[in-house]
Short mmCIF file of C-alpha atoms and ligand atoms in Angstrom, two decimals:
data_model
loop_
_atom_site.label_atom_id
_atom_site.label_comp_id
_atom_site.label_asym_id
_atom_site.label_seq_id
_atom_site.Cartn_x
_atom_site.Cartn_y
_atom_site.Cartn_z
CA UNK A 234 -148.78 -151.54 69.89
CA UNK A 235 -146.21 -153.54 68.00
CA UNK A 236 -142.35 -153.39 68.50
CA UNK A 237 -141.64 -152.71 64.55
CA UNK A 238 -139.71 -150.09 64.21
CA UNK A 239 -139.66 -148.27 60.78
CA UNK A 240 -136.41 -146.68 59.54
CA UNK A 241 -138.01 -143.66 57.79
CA UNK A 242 -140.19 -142.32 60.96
CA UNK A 243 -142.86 -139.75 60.57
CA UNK A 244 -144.89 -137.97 63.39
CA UNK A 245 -148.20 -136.62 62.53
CA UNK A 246 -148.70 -132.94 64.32
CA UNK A 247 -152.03 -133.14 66.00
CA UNK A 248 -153.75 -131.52 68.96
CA UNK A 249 -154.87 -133.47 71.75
CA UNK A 250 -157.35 -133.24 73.98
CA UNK A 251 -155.63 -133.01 77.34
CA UNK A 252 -158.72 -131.46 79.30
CA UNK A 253 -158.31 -133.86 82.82
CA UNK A 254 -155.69 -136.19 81.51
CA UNK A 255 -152.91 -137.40 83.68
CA UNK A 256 -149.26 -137.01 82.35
CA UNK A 257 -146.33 -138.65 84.30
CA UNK A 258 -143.05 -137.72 83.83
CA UNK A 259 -140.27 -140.41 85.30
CA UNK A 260 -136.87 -138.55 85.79
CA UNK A 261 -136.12 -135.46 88.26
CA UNK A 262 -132.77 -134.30 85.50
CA UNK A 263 -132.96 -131.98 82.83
CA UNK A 264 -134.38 -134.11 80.30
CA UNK A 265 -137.46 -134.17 82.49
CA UNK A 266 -137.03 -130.44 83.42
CA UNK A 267 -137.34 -129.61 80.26
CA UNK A 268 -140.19 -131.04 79.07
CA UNK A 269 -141.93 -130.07 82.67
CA UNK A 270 -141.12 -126.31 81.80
CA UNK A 271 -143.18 -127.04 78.20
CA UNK A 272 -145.75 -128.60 79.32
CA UNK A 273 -146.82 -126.51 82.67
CA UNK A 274 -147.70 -123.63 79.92
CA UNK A 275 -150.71 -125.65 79.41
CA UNK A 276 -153.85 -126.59 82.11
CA UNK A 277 -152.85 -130.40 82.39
CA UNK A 278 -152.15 -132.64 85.64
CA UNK A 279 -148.54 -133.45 85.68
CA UNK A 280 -146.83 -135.82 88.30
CA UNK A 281 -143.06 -136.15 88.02
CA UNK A 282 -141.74 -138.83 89.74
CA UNK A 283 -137.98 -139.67 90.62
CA UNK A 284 -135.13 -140.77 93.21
CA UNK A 285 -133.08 -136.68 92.96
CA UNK A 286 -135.15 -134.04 91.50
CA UNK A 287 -133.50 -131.10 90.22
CA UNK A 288 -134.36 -128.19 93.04
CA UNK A 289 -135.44 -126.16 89.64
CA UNK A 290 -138.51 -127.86 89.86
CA UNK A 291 -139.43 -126.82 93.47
CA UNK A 292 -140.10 -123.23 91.28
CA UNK A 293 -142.93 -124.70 89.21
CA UNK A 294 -146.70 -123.77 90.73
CA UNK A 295 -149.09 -127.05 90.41
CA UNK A 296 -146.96 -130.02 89.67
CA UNK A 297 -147.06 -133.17 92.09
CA UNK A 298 -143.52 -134.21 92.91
CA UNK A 299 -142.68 -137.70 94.26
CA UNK A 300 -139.45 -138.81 95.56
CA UNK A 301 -138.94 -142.18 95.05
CA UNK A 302 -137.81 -144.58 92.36
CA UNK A 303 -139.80 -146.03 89.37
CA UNK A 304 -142.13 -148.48 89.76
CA UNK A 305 -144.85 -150.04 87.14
CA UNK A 306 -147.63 -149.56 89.43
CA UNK A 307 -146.77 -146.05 89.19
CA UNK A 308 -147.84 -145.72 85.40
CA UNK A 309 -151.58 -146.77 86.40
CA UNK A 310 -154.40 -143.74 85.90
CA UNK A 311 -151.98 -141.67 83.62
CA UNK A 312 -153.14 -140.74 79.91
CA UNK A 313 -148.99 -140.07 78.87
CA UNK A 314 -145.36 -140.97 79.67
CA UNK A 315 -142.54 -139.32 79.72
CA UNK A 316 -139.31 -141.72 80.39
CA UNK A 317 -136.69 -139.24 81.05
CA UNK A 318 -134.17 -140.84 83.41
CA UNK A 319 -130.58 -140.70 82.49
CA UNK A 320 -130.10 -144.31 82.37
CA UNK A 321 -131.72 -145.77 78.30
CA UNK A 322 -132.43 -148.95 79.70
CA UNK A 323 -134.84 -147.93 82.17
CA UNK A 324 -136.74 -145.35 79.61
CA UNK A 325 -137.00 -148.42 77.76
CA UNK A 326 -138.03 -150.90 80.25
CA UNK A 327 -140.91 -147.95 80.73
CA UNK A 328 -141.72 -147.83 77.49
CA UNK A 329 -142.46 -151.65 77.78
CA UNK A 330 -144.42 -151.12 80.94
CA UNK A 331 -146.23 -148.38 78.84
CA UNK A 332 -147.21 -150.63 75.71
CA UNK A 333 -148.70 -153.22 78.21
CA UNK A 334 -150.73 -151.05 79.49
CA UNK A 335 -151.60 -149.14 76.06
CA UNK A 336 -150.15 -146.05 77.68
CA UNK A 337 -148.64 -143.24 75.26
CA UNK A 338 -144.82 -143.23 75.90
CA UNK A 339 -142.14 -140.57 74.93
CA UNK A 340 -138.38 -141.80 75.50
CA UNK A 341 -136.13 -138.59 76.16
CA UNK A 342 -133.63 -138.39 73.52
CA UNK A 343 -135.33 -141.18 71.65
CA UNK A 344 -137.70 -140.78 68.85
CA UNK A 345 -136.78 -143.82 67.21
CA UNK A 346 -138.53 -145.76 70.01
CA UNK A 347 -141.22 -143.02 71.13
CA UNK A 348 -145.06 -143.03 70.44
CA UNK A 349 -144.98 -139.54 70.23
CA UNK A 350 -142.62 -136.45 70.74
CA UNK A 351 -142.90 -132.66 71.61
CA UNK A 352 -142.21 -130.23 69.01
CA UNK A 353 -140.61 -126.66 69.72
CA UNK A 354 -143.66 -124.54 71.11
CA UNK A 355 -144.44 -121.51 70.87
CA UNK A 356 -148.04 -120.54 73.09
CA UNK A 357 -150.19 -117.07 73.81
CA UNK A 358 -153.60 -118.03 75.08
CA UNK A 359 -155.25 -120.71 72.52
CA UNK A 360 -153.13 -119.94 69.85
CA UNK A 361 -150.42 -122.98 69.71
CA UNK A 362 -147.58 -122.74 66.78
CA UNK A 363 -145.65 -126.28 66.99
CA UNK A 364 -142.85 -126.74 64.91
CA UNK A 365 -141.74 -130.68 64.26
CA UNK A 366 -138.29 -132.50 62.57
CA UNK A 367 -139.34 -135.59 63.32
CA UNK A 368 -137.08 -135.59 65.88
CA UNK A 369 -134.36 -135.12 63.92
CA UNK A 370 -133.28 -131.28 64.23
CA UNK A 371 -134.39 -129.96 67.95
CA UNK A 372 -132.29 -127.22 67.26
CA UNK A 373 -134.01 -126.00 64.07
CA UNK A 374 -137.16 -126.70 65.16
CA UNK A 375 -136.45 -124.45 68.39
CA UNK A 376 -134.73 -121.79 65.59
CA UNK A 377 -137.78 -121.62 63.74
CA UNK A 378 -140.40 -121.00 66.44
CA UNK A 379 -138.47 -118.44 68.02
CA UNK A 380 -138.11 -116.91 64.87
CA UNK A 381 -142.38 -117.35 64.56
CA UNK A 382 -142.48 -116.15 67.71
CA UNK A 383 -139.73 -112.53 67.32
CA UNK A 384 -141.86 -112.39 64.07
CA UNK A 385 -145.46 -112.13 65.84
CA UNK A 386 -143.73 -109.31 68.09
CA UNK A 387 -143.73 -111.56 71.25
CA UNK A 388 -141.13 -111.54 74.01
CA UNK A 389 -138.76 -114.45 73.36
CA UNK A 390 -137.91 -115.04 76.72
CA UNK A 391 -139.89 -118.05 78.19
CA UNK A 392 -138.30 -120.98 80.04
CA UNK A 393 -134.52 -121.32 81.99
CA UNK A 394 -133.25 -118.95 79.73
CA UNK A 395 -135.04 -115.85 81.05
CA UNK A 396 -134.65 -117.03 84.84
CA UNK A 397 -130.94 -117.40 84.65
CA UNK A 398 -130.51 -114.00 83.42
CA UNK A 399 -131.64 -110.84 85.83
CA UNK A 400 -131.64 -107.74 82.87
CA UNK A 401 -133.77 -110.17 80.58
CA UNK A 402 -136.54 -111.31 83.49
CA UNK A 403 -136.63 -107.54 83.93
CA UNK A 404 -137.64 -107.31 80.62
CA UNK A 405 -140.15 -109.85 80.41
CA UNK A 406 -141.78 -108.79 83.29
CA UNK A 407 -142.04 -105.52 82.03
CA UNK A 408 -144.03 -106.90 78.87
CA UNK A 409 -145.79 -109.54 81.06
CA UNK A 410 -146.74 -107.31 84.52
CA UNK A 411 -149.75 -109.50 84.79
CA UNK A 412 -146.61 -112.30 85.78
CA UNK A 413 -145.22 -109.84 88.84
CA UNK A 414 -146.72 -109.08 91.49
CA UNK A 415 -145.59 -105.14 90.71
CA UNK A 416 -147.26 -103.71 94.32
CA UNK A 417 -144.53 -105.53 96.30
CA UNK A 418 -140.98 -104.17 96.75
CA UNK A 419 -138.46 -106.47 95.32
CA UNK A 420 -136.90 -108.03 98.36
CA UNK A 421 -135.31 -110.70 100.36
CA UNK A 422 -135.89 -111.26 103.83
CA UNK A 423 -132.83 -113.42 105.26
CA UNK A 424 -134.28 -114.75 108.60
CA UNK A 425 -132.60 -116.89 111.45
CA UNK A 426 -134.66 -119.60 112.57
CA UNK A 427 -132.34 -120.26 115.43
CA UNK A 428 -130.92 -123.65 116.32
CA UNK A 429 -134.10 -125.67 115.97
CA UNK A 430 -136.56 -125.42 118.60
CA UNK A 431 -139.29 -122.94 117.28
CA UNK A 432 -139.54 -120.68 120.40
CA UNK A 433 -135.98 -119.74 120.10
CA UNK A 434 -137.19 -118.13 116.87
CA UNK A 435 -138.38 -113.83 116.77
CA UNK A 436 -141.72 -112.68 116.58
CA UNK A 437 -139.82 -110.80 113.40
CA UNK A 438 -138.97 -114.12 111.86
CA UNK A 439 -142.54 -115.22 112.63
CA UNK A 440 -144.26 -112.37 110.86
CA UNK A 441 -142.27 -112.30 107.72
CA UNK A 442 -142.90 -116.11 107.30
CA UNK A 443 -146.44 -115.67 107.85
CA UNK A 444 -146.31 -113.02 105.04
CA UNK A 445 -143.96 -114.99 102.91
CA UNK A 446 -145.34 -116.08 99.20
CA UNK A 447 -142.18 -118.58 98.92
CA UNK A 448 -139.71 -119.59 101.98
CA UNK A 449 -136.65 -121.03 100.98
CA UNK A 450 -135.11 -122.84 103.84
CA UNK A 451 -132.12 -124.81 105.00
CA UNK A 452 -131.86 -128.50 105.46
CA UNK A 453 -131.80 -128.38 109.25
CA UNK A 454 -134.90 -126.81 109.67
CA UNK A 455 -138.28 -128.57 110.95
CA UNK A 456 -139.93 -129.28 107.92
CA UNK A 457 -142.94 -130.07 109.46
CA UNK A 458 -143.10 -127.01 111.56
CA UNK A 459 -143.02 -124.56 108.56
CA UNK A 460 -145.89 -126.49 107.04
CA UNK A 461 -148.32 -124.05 108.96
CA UNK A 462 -146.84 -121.09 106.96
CA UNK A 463 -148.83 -121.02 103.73
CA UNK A 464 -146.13 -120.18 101.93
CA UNK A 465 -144.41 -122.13 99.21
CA UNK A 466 -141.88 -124.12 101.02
CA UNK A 467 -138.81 -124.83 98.56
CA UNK A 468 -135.63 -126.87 100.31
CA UNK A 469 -132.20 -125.54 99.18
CA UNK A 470 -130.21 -127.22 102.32
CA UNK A 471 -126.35 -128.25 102.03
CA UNK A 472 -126.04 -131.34 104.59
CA UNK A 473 -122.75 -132.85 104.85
CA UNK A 474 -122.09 -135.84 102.37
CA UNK A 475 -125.58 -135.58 100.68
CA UNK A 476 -126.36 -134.15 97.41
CA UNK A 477 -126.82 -130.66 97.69
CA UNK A 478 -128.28 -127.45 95.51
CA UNK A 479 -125.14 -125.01 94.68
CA UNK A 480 -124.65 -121.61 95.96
CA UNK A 481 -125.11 -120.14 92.89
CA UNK A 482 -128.28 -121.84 91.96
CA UNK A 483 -129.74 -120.72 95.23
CA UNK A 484 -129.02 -117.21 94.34
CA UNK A 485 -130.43 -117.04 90.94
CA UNK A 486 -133.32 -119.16 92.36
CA UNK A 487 -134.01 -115.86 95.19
CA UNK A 488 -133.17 -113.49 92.78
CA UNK A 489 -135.82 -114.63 90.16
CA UNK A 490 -138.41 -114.68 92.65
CA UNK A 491 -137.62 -111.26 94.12
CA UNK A 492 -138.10 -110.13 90.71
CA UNK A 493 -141.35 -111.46 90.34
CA UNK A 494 -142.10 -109.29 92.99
CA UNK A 495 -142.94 -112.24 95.66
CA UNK A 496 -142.22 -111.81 99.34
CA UNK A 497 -139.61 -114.09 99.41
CA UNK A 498 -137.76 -115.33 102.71
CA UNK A 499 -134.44 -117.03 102.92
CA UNK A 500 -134.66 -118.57 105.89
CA UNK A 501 -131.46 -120.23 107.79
CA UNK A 502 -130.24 -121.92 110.49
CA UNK A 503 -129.32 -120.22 113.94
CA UNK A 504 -128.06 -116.66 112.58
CA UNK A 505 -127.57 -116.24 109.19
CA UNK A 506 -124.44 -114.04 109.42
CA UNK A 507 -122.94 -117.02 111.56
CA UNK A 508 -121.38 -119.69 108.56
CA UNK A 509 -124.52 -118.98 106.88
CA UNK A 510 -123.14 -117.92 103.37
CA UNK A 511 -125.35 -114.95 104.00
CA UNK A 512 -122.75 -112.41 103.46
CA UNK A 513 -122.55 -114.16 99.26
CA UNK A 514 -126.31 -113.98 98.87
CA UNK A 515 -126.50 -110.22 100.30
CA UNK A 516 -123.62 -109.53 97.39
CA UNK A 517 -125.58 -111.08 94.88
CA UNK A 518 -129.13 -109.67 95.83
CA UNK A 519 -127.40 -106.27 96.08
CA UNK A 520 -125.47 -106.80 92.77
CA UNK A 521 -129.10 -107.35 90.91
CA UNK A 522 -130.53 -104.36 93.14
CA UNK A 523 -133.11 -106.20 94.99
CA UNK A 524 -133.53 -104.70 98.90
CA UNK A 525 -132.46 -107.11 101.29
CA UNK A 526 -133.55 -106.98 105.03
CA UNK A 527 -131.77 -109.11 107.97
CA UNK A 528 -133.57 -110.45 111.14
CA UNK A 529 -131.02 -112.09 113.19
CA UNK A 530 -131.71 -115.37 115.02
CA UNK A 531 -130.37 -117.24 117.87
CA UNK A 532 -126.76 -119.09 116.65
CA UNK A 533 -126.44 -122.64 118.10
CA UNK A 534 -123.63 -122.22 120.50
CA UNK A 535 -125.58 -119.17 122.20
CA UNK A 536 -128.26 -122.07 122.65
CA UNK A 537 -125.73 -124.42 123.42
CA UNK A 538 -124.53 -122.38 126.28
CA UNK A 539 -127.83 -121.88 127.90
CA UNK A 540 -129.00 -125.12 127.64
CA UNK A 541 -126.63 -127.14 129.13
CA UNK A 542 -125.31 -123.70 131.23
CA UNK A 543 -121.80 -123.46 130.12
CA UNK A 544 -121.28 -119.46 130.70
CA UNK A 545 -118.94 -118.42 127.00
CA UNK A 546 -117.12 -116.13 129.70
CA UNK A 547 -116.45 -115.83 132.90
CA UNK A 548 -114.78 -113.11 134.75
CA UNK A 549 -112.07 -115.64 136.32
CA UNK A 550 -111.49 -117.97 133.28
CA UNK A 551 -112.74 -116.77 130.24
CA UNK A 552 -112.18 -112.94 129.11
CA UNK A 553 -112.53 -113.72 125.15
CA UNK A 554 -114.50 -116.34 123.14
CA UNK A 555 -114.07 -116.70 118.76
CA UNK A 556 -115.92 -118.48 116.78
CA UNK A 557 -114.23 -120.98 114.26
CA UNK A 558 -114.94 -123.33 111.37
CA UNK A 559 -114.00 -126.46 112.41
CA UNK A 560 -112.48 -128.32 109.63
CA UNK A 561 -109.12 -127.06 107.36
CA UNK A 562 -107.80 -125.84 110.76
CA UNK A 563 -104.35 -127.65 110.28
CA UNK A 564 -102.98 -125.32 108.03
CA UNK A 565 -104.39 -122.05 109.50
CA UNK A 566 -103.70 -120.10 112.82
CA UNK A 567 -106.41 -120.19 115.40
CA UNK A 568 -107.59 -116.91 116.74
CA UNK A 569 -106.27 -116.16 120.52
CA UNK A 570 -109.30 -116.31 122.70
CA UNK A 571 -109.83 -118.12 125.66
CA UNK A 572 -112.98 -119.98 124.79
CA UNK A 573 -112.97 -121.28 120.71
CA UNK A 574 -116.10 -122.56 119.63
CA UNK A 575 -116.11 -124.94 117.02
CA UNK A 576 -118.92 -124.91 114.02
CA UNK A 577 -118.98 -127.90 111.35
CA UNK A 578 -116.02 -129.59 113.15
CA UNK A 579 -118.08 -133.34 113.86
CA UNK A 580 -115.97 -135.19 111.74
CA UNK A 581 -112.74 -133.13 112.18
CA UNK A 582 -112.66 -134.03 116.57
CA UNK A 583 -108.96 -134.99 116.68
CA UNK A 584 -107.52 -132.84 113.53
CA UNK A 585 -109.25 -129.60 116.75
CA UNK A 586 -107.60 -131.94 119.14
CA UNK A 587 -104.20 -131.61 117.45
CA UNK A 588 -104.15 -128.40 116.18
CA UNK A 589 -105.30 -126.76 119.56
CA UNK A 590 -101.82 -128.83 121.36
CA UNK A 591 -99.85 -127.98 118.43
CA UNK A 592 -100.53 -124.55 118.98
CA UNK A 593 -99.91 -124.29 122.52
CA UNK A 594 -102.88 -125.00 124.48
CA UNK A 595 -102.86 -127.36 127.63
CA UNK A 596 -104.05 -130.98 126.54
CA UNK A 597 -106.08 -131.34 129.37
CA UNK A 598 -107.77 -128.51 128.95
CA UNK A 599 -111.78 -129.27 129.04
CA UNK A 600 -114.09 -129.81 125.86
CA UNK A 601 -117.69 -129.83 125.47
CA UNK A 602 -119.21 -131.74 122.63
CA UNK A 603 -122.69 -130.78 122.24
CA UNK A 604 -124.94 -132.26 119.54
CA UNK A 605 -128.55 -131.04 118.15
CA UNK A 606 -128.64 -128.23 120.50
CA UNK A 607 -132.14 -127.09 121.50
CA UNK A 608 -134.47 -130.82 119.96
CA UNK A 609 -135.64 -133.47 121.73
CA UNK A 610 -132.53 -135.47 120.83
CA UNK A 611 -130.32 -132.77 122.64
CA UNK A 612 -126.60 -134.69 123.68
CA UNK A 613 -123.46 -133.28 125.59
CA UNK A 614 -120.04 -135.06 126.57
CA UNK A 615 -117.49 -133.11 128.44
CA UNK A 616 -114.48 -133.73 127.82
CA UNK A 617 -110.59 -132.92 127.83
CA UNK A 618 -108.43 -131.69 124.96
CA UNK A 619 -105.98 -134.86 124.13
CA UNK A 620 -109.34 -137.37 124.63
CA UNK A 621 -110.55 -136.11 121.26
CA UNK A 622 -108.29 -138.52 118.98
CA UNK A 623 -108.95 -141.04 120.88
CA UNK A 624 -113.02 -142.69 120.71
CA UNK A 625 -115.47 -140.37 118.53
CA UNK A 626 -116.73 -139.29 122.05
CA UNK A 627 -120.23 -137.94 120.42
CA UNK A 628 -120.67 -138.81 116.65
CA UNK A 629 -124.27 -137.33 116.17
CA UNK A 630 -124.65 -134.24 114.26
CA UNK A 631 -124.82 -130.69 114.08
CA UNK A 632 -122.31 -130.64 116.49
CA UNK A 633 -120.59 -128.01 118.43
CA UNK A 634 -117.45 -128.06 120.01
CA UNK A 635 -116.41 -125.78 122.77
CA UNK A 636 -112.90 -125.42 124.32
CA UNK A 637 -111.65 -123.55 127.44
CA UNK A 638 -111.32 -123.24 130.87
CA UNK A 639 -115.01 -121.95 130.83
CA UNK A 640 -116.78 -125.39 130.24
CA UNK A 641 -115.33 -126.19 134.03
CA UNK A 642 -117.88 -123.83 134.57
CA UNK A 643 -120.86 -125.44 134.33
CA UNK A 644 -122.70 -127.11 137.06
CA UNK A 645 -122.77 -130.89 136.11
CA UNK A 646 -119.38 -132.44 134.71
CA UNK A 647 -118.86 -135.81 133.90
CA UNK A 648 -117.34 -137.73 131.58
CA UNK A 649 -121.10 -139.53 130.59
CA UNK A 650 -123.20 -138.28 127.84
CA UNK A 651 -125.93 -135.64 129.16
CA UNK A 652 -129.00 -135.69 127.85
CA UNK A 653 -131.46 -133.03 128.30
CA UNK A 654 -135.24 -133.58 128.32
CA UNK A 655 -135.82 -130.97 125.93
CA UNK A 656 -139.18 -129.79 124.99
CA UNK A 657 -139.82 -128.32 121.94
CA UNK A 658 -142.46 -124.99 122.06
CA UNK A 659 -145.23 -125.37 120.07
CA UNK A 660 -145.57 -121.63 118.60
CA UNK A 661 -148.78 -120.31 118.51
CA UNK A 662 -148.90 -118.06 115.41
C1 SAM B 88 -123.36 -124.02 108.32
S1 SAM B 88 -123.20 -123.81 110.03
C2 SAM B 88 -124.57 -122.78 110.35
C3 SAM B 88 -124.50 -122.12 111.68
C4 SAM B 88 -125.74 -121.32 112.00
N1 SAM B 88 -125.87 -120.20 111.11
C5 SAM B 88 -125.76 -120.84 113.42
O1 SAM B 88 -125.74 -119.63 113.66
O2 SAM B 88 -125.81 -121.68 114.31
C6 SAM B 88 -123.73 -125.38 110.60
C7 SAM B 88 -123.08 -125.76 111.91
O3 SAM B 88 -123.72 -125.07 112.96
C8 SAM B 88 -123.74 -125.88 114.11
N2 SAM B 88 -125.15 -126.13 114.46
C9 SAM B 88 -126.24 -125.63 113.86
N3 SAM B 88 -127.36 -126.01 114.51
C10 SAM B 88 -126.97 -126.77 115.54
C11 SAM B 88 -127.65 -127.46 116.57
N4 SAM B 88 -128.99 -127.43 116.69
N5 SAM B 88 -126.91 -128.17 117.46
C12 SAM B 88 -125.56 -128.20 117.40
N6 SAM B 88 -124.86 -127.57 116.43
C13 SAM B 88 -125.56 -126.86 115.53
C14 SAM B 88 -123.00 -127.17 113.75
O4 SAM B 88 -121.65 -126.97 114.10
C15 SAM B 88 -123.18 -127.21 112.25
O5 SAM B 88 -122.16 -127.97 111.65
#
C-alpha cells in the first residue's frame, strides 16, 4: 500500500466477507465506542484494546477487552484496524504498523488517511442499507439512513441514544420483546458485600448473586471471588484519586439493564445505606419505576469492632456512637456522641485531629486507626487525639478511624501497629 494520498477521495461501498475475521479496535473513548456499538450488530470477533476503557463498553455481550497500551505485536492475526485513540499521532503511527503488515486500517476522524471507513448503518437480519459521503458528511449520511430506516417502519432507536433515555428503551423493547427478558420483574437488588472477607457476607447476598444475569460491583470488592458467580461482572468502583465511572452513568447503566428485564445486582461495599450513594440510586430506580429490593450487609466499622474487639459502647464510657464522613469536617459541626467513627477520613488524620480539639474534646483522648478491616492485610494503631497531626500513624487504605473513651476498651493497647492473622472464608456456594 503506497502513502499517495489523492485529494479527490472516493470509497467504493462493498460487502465483505467477515465470516471468522478478527477486527481490533485500539482506543477505549468514544471514537472507539462508537464504532464498537456498529459493529457488534454483526457476528464478527472484535478485540478492543486500550490503557482507560469507557465503562460503556463493560455493557456489550462478546467483545474481548484488554487493558493495556498499544503495541505492534498486538495488530498480528487481525483481518481490520480501527485506530481510535484520542491522540492523531498514534492512529497514525498504527496505520503505519498496519500497511507493514498489509492490514486494513481505519483512522477515527480521518478518511483522508484511512483504507476504508464505516458508513451510517442501518441492519434487520441480512438486509444491510449503508449510506456513504465519503467521509465527508457523517451527519447526512446518519440523516439519511434513519430516514431509510423511519421509512421501512422500523424502530429508530438503536445505539447510546435509546440507552440513555428510559421512555424510549421502553419503547423499543416493546417492538423488540425478543431483546427483554419480559418473564422477569424489572428490578434492582442493592446488596452489601460487607467489608471484604466473603463470610461476613448473607446467605441473601449469596443467592441473589448466584441468580444475578449482570453484577455491578464496587472497586473494593474481591474481584476474584465474584468470578464463581456466572454472572456478568461489570466494575463501576469510585477509588480515591483514580479515574472513576460517574454517578449518573452508573444509574442509567442499572436502569437500562433493569429494563431489559435482567436480574441485575448492585452490589457494594459493607452496607449500602452506609456512604454508599445508595439512597441516589434508589431515587433514580424509583423515579424510572423499576422495584428495588435492599439486603443489608455488614459496614466496616461493625467489622472493625469485632475484629480487633473495640466494644462501639460501653455502659461506663460510651452511651452514644455516630457515624461521620471524614473529610470537609472543618467547616461543619460534629454530631455529640461519645464514640465518632470516621469513614473516608485516611488522608484527612490531622484536619479529625483538629477539628475534634477545636470542638472541645480532650486531646488525649484515644484513637484507633484501623485499615482493610476483615483481609489478610488487616492493620490497627491506637492512638491519642493530638498524635494525629503529627506522623501519618497508618497510611494504608480503606481506613477507619474511631474516637472515644471506648477504644481504652479493648484488650491489647499499644502504641505498635497490630496486625491480625486474618483468614479469609472460602464460601462454599
Ligand atoms: C464509600 S465508604 C463505603 C462504606 C461502606 N458502605 C460500609 O458500610 O462500610 C468507604 C469507606 O468505608 C471504609 N471502609 C470500607 N471498607 C473498609 C475496610 N475493609 N477496612 C477499613 N475501612 C473500610 C473506609 O473508611 C472507606 O473510606
Amino acid at each position: 500500500m503506497n502513502n499517495f494520498i489523492h485529494q479527490h477521495q472516493e470509497f467504493l461501498p462493498i460487502s465483505i466477507n467477515i465470516t471468522d475475521k478478527k477486527i481490533l479496535i485500539v482506543g477505549g473513548g468514544n471514537a472507539a465506542l462508537t464504532k464498537v456499538r456498529s459493529l457488534h450488530r454483526f457476528n464478527v470477533s472484535i478485540t478492543v484494546i486500550g490503557i482507560k476503557i469507557d465503562p460503556a463498553f463493560l455493557e456489550i455481550d462478546n467483545i474481548h477487552i484488554i487493558h493495556k497500551s498499544y503495541d505492534p505485536s498486538d495488530l498480528e492475526g487481525f483481518f481490520m484496524v480501527y485506530a481510535c485513540t484520542d491522540n492523531k499521532h498514534t492512529n497514525e503511527i498504527i496505520r503505519e504498523h498496519c500497511h507493514a503488515r498489509s492490514i486494513l486500517v481505519s483512522l477515527a476522524d480521518n478518511p483522508r488517511l484511512s483504507d476504508f471507513i464505516s458508513p451510517a448503518i442501518y441492519k434487520e437480519g441480512d438486509m444491510t442499507v449503508a449510506v456513504g459521503s465519503n467521509g465527508k458528511n457523517v451527519k447526512q449520511s446518519v440523516m439519511v439512513r434513519n430516514n431509510i430506516k423511519k421509512n421501512s417502519g422500523q424502530d429508530l432507536e438503536d445505539g447510546r441514544g435509546s440507552e440513555d433515555n428510559p421512555d424510549r428503551i421502553r419503547v423499543h423493547l416493546a417492538k423488540n420483546p425478543e431483546k427483554s427478558n419480559r418473564n422477569n420483574k424489572q428490578k434492582v437488588i442493592i446488596a452489601g458485600f460487607g467489608p471484604g472477607d466473603p463470610g461476613l457476607m448473607t446467605l441473601k447476598t449469596n443467592q441473589f448473586l448466584l441468580e444475578a444475569d449482570v453484577i455491578f460491583h464496587d472497586a473494593l470488592l474481591d474481584a476474584k471471588f465474584l468470578e464463581q458467580y456466572p454472572a456478568r461482572k461489570i466494575p463501576v468502583g469510585k477509588r480515591c484519586g483514580q479515574p472513576h465511572i460517574r454517578q449518573n452513568e452508573i444509574n442509567r447503566l442499572l436502569v437500562s439493564a433493569a429494563l431489559r428485564g435482567e436480574k441485575v445486582v448492585r452490589l457494594k461495599g459493607g452496607d449500602p445505606l452506609i456512604f454508599g450513594r445508595a439512597g441516589e440510586e434508589i431515587q433514580h430506580l424509583t423515579n424510572n419505576n423499576i422495584e428495588v429490593e435492599i439486603v443489608p450487609g455488614i459496614t466496616s466499622v461493625f467489622a472493625a469492632a469485632a475484629q480487633f474487639r473495640i466494644p462501639l459502647t460501653h455502659r461506663e464510657t460510651g452511651s452514644s456512637v455516630a457515624f461521620c464522613v471524614g473529610h470537609n469536617i472543618s467547616n461543619r459541626s460534629l454530631p455529640e456522641a461519645d464514640t465518632l467513627v470516621f469513614y473516608m477520613g485516611a488522608s484527612h488524620q490531622c484536619e479529625i485531629s483538629k477539628a475534634l480539639i477545636d470542638q472541645g474534646w480532650n486531646r488525649k483522648t484515644p484513637v484507633a486507626l484501623i485499615s482493610n478491616v476483615s483481609n489478610p492485610n488487616s492493620k490497627a494503631v491506637i492512638s491519642q487525639l493530638d498524635k494525629l497531626c503529627k506522623d501519618q500513624l497508618l497510611p494504608d487504605t480503606p481506613l477507619l478511624i474511631i474516637a472515644g473513651e471506648v477504644v481504652k476498651k479493648m484488650p491489647e493497647i499499644s502504641g505498635n501497629i497490630i496486625q491480625q492473622e486474618k483468614r479469609k472464608m472460602p464460601l462454599a456456594i
